[in-house]
Short mmCIF file of C-alpha atoms in Angstrom, two decimals:
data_model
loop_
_atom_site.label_atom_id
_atom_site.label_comp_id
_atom_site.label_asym_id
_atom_site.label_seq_id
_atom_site.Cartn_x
_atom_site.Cartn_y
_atom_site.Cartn_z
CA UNK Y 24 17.68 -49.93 -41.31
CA UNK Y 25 18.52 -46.03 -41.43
CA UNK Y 26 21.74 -45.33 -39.41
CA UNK Y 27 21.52 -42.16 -37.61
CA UNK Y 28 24.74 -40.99 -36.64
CA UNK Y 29 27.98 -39.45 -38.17
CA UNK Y 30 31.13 -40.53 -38.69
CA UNK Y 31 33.28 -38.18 -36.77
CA UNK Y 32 31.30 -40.03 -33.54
CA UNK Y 33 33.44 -42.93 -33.52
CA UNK Y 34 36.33 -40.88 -33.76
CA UNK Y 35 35.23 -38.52 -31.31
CA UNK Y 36 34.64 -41.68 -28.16
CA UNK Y 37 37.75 -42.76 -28.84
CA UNK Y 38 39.28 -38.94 -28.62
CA UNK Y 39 37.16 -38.65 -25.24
CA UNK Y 40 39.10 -42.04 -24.22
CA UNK Y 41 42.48 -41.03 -24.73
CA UNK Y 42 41.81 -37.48 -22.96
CA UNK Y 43 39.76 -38.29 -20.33
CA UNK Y 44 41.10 -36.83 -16.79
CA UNK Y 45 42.02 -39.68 -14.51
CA UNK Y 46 38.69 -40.42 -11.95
CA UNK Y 47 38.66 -38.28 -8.96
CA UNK Y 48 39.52 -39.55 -5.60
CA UNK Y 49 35.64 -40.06 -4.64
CA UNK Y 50 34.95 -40.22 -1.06
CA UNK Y 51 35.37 -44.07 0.30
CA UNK Y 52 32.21 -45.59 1.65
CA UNK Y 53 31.45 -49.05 2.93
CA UNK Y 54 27.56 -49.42 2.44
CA UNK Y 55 25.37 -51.81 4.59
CA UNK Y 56 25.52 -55.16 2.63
CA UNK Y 57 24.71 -59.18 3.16
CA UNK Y 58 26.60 -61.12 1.16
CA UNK Y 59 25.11 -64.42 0.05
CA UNK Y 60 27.05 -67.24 -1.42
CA UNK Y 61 25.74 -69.33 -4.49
CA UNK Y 62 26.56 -72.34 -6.17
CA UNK Y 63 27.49 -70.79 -9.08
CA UNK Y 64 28.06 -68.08 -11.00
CA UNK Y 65 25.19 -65.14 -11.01
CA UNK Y 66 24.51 -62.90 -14.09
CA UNK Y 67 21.47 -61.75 -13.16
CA UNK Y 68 18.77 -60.78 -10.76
CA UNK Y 69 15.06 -59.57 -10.26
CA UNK Y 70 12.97 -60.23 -7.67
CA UNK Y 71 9.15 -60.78 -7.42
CA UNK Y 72 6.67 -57.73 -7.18
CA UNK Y 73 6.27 -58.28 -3.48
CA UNK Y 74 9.93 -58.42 -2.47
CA UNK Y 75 9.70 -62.10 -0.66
CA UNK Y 76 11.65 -63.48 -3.12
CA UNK Y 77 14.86 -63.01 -5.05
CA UNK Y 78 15.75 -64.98 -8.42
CA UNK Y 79 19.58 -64.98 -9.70
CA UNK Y 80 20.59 -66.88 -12.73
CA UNK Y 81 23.26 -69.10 -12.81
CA UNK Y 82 26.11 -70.75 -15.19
CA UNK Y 83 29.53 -72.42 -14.10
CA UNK Y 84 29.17 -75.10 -11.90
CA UNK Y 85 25.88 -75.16 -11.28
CA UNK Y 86 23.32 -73.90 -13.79
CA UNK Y 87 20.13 -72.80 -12.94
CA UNK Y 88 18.20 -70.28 -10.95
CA UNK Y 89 18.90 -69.54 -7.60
CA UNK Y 90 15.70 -68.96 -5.15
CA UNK Y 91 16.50 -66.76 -2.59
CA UNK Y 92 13.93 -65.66 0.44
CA UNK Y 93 14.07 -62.34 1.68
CA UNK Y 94 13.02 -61.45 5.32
CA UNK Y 95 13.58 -57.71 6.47
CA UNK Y 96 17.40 -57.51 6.66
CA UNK Y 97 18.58 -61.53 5.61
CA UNK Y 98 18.28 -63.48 3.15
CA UNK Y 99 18.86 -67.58 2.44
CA UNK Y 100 19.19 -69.32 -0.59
CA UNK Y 101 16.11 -72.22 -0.59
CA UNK Y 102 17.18 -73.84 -3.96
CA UNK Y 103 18.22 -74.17 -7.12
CA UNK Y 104 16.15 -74.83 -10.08
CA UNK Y 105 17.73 -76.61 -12.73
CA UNK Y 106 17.66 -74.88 -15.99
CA UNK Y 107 19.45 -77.24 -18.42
CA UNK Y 108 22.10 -74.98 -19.41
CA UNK Y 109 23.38 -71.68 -18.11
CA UNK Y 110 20.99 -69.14 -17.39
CA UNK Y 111 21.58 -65.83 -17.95
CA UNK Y 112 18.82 -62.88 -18.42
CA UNK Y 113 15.88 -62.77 -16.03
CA UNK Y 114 12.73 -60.84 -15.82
CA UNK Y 115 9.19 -61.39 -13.51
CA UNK Y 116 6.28 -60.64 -15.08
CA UNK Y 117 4.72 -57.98 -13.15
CA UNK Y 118 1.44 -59.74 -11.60
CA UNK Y 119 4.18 -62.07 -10.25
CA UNK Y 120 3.06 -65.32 -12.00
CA UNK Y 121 6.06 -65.90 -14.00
CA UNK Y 122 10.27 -65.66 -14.12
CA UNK Y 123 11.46 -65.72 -17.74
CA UNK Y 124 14.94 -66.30 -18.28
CA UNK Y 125 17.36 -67.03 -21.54
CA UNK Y 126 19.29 -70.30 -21.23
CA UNK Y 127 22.42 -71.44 -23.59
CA UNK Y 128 22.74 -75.30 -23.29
CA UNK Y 129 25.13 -77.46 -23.99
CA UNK Y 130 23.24 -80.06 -25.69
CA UNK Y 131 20.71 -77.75 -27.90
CA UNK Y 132 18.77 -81.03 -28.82
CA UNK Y 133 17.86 -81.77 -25.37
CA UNK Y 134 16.99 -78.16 -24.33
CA UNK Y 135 17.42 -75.51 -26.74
CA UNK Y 136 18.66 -72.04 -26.31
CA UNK Y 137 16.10 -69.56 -26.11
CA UNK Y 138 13.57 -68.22 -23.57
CA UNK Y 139 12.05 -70.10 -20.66
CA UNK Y 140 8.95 -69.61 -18.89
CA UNK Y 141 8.74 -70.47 -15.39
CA UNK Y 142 6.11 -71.00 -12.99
CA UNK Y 143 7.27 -69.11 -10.10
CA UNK Y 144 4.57 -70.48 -7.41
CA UNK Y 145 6.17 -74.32 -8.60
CA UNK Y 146 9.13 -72.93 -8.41
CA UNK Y 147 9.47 -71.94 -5.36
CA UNK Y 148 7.24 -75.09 -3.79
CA UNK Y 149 10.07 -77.74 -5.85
CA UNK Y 150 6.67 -78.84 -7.46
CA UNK Y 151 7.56 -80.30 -10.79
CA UNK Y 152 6.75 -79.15 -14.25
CA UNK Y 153 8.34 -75.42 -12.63
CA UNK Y 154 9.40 -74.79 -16.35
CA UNK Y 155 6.38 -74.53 -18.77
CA UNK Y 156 8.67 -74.71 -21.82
CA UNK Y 157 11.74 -72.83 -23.76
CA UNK Y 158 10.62 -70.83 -26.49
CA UNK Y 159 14.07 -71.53 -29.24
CA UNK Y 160 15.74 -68.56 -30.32
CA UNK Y 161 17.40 -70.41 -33.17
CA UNK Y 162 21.08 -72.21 -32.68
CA UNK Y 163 23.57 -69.94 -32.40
CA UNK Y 164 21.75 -67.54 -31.38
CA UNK Y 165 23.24 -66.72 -28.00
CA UNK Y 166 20.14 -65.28 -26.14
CA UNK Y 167 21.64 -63.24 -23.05
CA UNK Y 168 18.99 -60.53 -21.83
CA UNK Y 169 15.22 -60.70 -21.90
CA UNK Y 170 12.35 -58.37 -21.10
CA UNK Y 171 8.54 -57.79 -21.37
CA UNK Y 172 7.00 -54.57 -23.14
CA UNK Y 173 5.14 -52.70 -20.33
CA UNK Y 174 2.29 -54.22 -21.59
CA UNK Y 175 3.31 -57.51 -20.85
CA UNK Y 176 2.20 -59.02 -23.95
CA UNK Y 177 5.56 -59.57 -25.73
CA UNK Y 178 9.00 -60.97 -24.70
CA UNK Y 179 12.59 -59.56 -26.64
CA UNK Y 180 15.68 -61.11 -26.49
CA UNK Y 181 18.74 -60.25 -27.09
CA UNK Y 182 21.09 -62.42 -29.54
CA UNK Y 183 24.61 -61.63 -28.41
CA UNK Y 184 25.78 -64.20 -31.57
CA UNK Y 185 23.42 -63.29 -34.35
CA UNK Y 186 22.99 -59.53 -34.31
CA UNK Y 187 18.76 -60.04 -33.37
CA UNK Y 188 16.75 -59.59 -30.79
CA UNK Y 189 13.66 -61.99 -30.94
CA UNK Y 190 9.73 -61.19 -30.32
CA UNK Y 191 7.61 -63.73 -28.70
CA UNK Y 192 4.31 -63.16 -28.17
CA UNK Y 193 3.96 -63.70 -24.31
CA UNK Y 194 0.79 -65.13 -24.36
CA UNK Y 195 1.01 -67.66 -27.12
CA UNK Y 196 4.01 -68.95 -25.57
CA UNK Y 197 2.52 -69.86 -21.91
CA UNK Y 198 -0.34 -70.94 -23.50
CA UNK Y 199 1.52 -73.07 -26.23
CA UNK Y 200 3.85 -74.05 -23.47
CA UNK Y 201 6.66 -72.52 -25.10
CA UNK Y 202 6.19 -73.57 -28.67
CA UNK Y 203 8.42 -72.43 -32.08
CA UNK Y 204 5.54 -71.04 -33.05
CA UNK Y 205 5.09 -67.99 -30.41
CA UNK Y 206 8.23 -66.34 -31.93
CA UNK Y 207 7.39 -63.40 -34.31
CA UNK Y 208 10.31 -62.75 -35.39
CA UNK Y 209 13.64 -61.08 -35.32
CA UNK Y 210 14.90 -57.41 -34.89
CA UNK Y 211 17.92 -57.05 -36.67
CA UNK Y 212 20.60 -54.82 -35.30
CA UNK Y 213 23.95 -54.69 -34.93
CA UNK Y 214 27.58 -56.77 -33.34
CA UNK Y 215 27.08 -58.25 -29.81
CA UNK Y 216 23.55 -56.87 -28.95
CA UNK Y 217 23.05 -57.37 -24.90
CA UNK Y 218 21.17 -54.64 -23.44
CA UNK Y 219 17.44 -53.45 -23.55
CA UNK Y 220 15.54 -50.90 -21.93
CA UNK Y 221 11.65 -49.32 -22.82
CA UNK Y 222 10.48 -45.93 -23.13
CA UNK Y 223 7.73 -45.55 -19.93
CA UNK Y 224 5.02 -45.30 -22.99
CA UNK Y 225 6.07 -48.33 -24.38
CA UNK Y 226 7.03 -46.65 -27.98
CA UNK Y 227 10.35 -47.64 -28.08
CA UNK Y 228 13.23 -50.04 -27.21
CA UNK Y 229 16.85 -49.25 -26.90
CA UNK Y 230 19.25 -51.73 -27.39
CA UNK Y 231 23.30 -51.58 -26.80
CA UNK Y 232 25.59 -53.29 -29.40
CA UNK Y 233 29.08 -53.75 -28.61
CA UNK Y 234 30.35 -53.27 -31.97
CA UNK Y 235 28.99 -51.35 -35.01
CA UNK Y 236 28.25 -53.30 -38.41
CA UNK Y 237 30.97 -52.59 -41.24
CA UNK Y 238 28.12 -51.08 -43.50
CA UNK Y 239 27.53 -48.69 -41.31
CA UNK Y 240 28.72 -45.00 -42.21
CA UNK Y 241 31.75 -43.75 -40.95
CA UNK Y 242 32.48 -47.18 -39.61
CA UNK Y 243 36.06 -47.52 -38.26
CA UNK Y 244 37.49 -51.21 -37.82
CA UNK Y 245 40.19 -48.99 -35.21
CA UNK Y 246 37.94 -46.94 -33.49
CA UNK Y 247 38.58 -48.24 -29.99
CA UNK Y 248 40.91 -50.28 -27.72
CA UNK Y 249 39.06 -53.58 -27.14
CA UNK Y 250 40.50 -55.99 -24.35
CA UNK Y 251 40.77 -59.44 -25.70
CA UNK Y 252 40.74 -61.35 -22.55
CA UNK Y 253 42.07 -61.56 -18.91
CA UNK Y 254 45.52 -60.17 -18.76
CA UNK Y 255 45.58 -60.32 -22.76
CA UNK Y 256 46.08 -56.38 -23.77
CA UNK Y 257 43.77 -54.70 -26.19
CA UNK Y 258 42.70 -54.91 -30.04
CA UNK Y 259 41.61 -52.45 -32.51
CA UNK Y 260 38.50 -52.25 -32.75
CA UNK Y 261 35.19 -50.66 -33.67
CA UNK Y 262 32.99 -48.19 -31.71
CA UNK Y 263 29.11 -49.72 -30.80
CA UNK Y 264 25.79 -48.42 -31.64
CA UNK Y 265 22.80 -47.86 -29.10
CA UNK Y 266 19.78 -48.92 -31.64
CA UNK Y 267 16.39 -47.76 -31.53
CA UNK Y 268 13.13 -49.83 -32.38
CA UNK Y 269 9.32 -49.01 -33.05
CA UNK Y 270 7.85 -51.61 -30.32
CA UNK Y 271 4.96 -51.03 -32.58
CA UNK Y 272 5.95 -52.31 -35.66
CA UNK Y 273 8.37 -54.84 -33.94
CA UNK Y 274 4.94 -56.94 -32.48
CA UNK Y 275 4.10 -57.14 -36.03
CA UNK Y 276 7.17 -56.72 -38.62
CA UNK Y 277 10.72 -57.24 -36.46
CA UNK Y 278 12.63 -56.91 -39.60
CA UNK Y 279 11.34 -53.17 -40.31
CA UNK Y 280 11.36 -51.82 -36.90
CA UNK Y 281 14.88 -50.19 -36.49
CA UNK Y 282 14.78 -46.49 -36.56
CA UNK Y 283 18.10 -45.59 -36.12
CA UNK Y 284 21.58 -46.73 -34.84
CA UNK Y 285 23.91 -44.07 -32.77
CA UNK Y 286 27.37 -44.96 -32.42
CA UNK Y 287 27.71 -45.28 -28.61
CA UNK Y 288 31.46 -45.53 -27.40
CA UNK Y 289 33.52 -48.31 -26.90
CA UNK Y 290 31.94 -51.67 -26.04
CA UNK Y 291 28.52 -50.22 -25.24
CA UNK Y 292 27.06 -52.98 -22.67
CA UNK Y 293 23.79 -51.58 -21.33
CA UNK Y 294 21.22 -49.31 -21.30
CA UNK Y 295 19.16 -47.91 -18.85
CA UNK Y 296 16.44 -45.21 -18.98
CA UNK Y 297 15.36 -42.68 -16.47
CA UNK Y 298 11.82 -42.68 -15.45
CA UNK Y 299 10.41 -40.06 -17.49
CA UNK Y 300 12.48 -41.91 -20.76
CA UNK Y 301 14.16 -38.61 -21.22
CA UNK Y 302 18.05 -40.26 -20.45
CA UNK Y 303 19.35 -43.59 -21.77
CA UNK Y 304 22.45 -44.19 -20.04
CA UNK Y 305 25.18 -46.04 -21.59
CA UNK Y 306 27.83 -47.78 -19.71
CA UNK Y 307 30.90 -47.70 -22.46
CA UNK Y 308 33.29 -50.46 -21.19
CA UNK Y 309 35.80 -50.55 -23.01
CA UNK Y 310 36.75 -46.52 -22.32
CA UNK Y 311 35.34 -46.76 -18.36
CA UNK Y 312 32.61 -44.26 -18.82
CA UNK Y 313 28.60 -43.85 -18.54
CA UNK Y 314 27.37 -42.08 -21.10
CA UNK Y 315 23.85 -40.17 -21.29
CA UNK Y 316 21.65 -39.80 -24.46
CA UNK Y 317 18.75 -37.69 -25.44
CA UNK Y 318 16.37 -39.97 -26.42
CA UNK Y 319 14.54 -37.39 -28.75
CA UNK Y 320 17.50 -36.64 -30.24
CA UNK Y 321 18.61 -39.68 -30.56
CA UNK Y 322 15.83 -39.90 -33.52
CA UNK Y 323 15.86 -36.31 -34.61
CA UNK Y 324 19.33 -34.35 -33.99
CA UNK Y 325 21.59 -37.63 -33.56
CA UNK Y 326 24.90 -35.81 -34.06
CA UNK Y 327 23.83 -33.78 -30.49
CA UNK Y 328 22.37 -36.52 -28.77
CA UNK Y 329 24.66 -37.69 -26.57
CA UNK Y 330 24.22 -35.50 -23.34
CA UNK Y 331 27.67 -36.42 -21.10
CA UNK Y 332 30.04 -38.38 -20.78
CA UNK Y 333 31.20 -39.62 -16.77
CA UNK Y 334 34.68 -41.15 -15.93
CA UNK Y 335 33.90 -44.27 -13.87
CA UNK Y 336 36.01 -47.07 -12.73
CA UNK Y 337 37.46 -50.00 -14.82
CA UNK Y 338 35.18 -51.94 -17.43
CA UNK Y 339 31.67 -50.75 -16.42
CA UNK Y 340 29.32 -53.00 -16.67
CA UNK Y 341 26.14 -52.81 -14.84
CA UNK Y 342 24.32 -49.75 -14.22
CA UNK Y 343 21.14 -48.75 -12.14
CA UNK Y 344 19.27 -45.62 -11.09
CA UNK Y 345 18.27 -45.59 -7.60
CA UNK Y 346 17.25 -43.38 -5.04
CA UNK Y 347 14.27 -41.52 -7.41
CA UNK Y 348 16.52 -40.84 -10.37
CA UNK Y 349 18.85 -38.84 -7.90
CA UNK Y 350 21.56 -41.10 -7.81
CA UNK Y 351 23.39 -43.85 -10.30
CA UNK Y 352 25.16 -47.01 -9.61
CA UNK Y 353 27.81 -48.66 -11.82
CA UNK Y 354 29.54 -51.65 -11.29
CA UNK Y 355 33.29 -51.24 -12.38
CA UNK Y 356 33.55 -55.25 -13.63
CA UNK Y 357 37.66 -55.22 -13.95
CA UNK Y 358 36.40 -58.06 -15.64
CA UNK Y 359 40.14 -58.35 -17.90
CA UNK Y 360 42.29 -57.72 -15.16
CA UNK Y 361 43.76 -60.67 -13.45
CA UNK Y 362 41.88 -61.59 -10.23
CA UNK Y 363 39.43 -59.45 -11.23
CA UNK Y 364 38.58 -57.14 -8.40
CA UNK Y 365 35.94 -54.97 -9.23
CA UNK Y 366 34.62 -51.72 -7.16
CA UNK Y 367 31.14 -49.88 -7.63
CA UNK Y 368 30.36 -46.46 -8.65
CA UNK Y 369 27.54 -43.77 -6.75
CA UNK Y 370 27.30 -41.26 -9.60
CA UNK Y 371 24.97 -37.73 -8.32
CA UNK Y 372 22.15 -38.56 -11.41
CA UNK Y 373 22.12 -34.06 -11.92
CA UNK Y 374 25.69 -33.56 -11.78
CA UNK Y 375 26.74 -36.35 -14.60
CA UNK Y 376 23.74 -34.92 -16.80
CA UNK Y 377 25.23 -31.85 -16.86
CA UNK Y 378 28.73 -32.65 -17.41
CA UNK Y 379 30.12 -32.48 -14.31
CA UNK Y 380 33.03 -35.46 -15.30
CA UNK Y 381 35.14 -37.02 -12.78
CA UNK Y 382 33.14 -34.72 -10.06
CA UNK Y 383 29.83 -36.69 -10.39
CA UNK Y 384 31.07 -39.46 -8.72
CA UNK Y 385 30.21 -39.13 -4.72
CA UNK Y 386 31.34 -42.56 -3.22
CA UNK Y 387 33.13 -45.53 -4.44
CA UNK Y 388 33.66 -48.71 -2.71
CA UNK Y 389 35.03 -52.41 -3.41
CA UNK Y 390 33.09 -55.06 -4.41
CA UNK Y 391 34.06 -58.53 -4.94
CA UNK Y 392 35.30 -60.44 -8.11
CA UNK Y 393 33.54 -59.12 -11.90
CA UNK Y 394 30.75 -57.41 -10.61
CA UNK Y 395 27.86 -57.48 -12.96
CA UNK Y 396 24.51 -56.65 -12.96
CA UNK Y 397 22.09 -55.11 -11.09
CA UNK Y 398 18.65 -55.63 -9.76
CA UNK Y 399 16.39 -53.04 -7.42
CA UNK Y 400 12.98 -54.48 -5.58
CA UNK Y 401 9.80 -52.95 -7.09
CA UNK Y 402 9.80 -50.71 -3.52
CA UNK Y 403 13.35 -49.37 -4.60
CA UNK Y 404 14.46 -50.60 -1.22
CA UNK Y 405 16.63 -53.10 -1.65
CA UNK Y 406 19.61 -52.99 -4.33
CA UNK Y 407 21.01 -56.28 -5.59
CA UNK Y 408 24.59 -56.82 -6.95
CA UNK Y 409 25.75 -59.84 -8.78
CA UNK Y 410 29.37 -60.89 -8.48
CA UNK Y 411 30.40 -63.16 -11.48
CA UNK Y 412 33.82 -64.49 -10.30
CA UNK Y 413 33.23 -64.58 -6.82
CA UNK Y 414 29.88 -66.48 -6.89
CA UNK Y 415 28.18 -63.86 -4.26
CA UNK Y 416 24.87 -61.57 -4.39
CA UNK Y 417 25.22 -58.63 -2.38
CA UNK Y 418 22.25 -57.32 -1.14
CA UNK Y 419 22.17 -53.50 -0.19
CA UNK Y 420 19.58 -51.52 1.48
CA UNK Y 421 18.80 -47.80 -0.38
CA UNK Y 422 18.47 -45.84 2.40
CA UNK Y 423 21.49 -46.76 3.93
CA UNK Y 424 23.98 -46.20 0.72
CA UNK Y 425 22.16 -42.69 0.17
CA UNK Y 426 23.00 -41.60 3.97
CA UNK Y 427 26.96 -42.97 3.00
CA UNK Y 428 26.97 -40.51 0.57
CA UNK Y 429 25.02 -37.87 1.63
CA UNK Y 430 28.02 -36.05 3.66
CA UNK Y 431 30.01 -36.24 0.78
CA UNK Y 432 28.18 -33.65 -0.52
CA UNK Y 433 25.85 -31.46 1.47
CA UNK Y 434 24.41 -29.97 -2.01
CA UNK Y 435 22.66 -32.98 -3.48
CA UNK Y 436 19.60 -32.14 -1.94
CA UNK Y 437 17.65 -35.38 -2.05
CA UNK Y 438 16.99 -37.74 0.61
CA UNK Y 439 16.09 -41.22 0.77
CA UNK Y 440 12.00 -41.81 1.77
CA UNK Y 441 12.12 -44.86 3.76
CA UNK Y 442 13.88 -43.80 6.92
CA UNK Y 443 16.50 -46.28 8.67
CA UNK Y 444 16.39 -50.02 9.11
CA UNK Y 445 17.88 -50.46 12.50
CA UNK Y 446 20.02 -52.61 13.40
CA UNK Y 447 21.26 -55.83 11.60
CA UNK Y 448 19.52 -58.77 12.31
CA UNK Y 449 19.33 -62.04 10.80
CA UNK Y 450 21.94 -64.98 11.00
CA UNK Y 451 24.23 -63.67 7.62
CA UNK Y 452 26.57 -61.36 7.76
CA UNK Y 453 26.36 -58.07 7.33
CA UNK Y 454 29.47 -55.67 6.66
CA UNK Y 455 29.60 -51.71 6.72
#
């Protein structure tokens, strides 16, 4: 593995931390929103290709995946499909056929951590045999995100526990129905990996690490303020990386397809890219900031490659580009705080490029208890929000969060391109 990236960088996030202005009173807004209760507790969500139906994964009290139909402005949950264990990543393939998830059990030798493949159509009939089989990621491996290269023909996972990401060829494993065997092999990168984003040409994959490796250079073991827990303070610890892979090489030799390793601020959680793969934005939790990268730069001028840096809320977690690439959404996760209470983050896309701090930020509002990830319909209609803590999907319609924000700014010059929904219908409730 070369490590691209200097030492003064860890230094540097952490001197960024400590200086950072206070975030600027953002204009309030209270989006449209339904919000739909669940069984338990949802990490993640996707939805399939035709926007009819909406998959969250679950852990808690009930494990599984929730299936959720959508009709114009409501949505019900249908069911719950069992998982055996808590399920957290989620992706559709993008004809629609199949819902891959990553599932931690707690009896590995009756289901075993790794990724599953799931028969959507079954799944959402409650015909049996819904899950073709778990490809294992190894014990103690910790598998937490998953996605398919653009080409569909290969799944990664990430290995929170193990510093990997695993390569399964796609095919092999719904033909093999899941089988040992359909794992290639394993990326190795750095402390905590979690998330994973593609370049649009399917050349490369960036994935956040939460915490550096002590062979890296200019690693510090006191480069940041780490929160230990709810209501627990902070530990020293080190900054993370944002690692870049040859997707190439990785379908063929995942030990020898790491380019380089950037440190990325404090507790670097996930990545996102925007649609030309110009920008991978970082949401650095443990400093409440998004972070942009250059991702040429990223491989050829590292020590310039990080673009901005935007004061957001508390513990970012979540992030999403919406609206065209014209505006970003964060969820704030408060996620050590007692009770919780997180809030969300509209971020103008131009202005936090460019280093516009504190002023990027165009609306804020509440959300509910450790907001977490997000999910947008292939239409980039609907937005989805998961609420760890408070058990709830909130479900958001674009076109009525860009109008919120809109006359906060009269300068942002975009618009949203499908027009107004109407009026609320359906027999959830809606807030404003």
């Amino acid at each position: 593995m070369r490590i691209r990236h200097l030492a003064v960088l860890g230094v540097l996030a952490v001197s960024a931390f400590l200086s950072a202005p206070p975030l600027a009173s953002a204009q309030a807004i209270s989006p449209t929103l339904q919000q739909l209760s669940l069984p338990g507790s949802p990490f993640a969500v996707t939805s399939t290709p035709d926007g009819r139906y909406v998959f969250a994964s679950l852990s808690g009290a009930t494990t599984g995946i929730a299936i959720i139909k959508e009709d114009h402005r409501s949505a019900r949950l249908v069911s719950v499909l069992a998982t055996g264990g808590g399920a957290w990543g989620l992706t559709v393939t993008r004809d629609g056929r199949y819902l891959l998830d990553t599932v931690q059990p707690p009896n590995s030798s009756v289901t075993p951590a790794g990724v599953q493949i799931i028969d959507i159509r079954k799944a959402i009939a409650g015909t049996p045999g819904a899950i073709l089989g778990t490809v294992p990621t190894g014990a103690g491996s910790g598998p937490i995100e998953v996605a398919l290269s653009n080409d569909g023909r290969y799944a990664f996972a990430t290995n929170e526990d193990n510093e990997t990401v695993s390569v399964i060829d796609f095919r092999k494993a719904v033909a093999s129905g899941g089988a040992a065997s359909s794992l290639v092999g394993n990326i190795p990168v750095e402390q905590l990996p979690v998330g994973i984003a593609f370049s649009p040409d399917g050349r490369y994959a960036y994935v956040s690490n939460e915490a550096a490796n002590p062979t890296d250079p200019g690693y510090s073991p006191t480069a940041c303020n780490t929160p230990t827990g709810i209501g627990t303070g902070t530990t020293p610890g080190p900054a993370g990386t944002l690692t870049v892979v040859d997707l190439r090489k990785a379908e063929k030799d995942p030990a020898r397809s790491v380019l380089a390793s950037v440190y990325a601020g404090c507790s670097p959680v996930r990545v996102v890219l925007s649609k030309d793969g110009r920008v991978a934005w970082v949401t650095a939790r443990a400093e409440d900031d998004v972070l942009a990268f250059s991702t040429r730069w990223l491989l050829s001028d590292p020590s310039h490659a990080r673009l901005s840096t935007t004061p957001v809320g508390v513990a970012p977690v979540g992030i999403q580009l919406i609206d065209h690439d014209h505006l970003i959404a964060v969820a704030d996760s408060n996620r050590f705080t007692t009770g919780q209470a997180g809030s969300v983050s509209i971020l103008d896309y131009r202005k936090a490029l460019d280093g516009g701090g504190a002023s990027a930020t165009v609306g804020t509002f509440a959300s509910g208890d450790f907001p977490r990830q997000w999910g947008l319909s292939d239409d980039g209609r609907f937005l989805y929000l998961t609420e760890f803590s408070s058990n709830i999907l909130g479900i958001f319609p674009v076109s009525d969060l860009v109008d919120d924000v809109r006359p906060f700014d009269p300068h942002l010059g975009f618009g949203s391109p499908f027009g107004s929904f109407g009026s609320p219908v359906g027999s959830h409730t809606w807030r404003r």
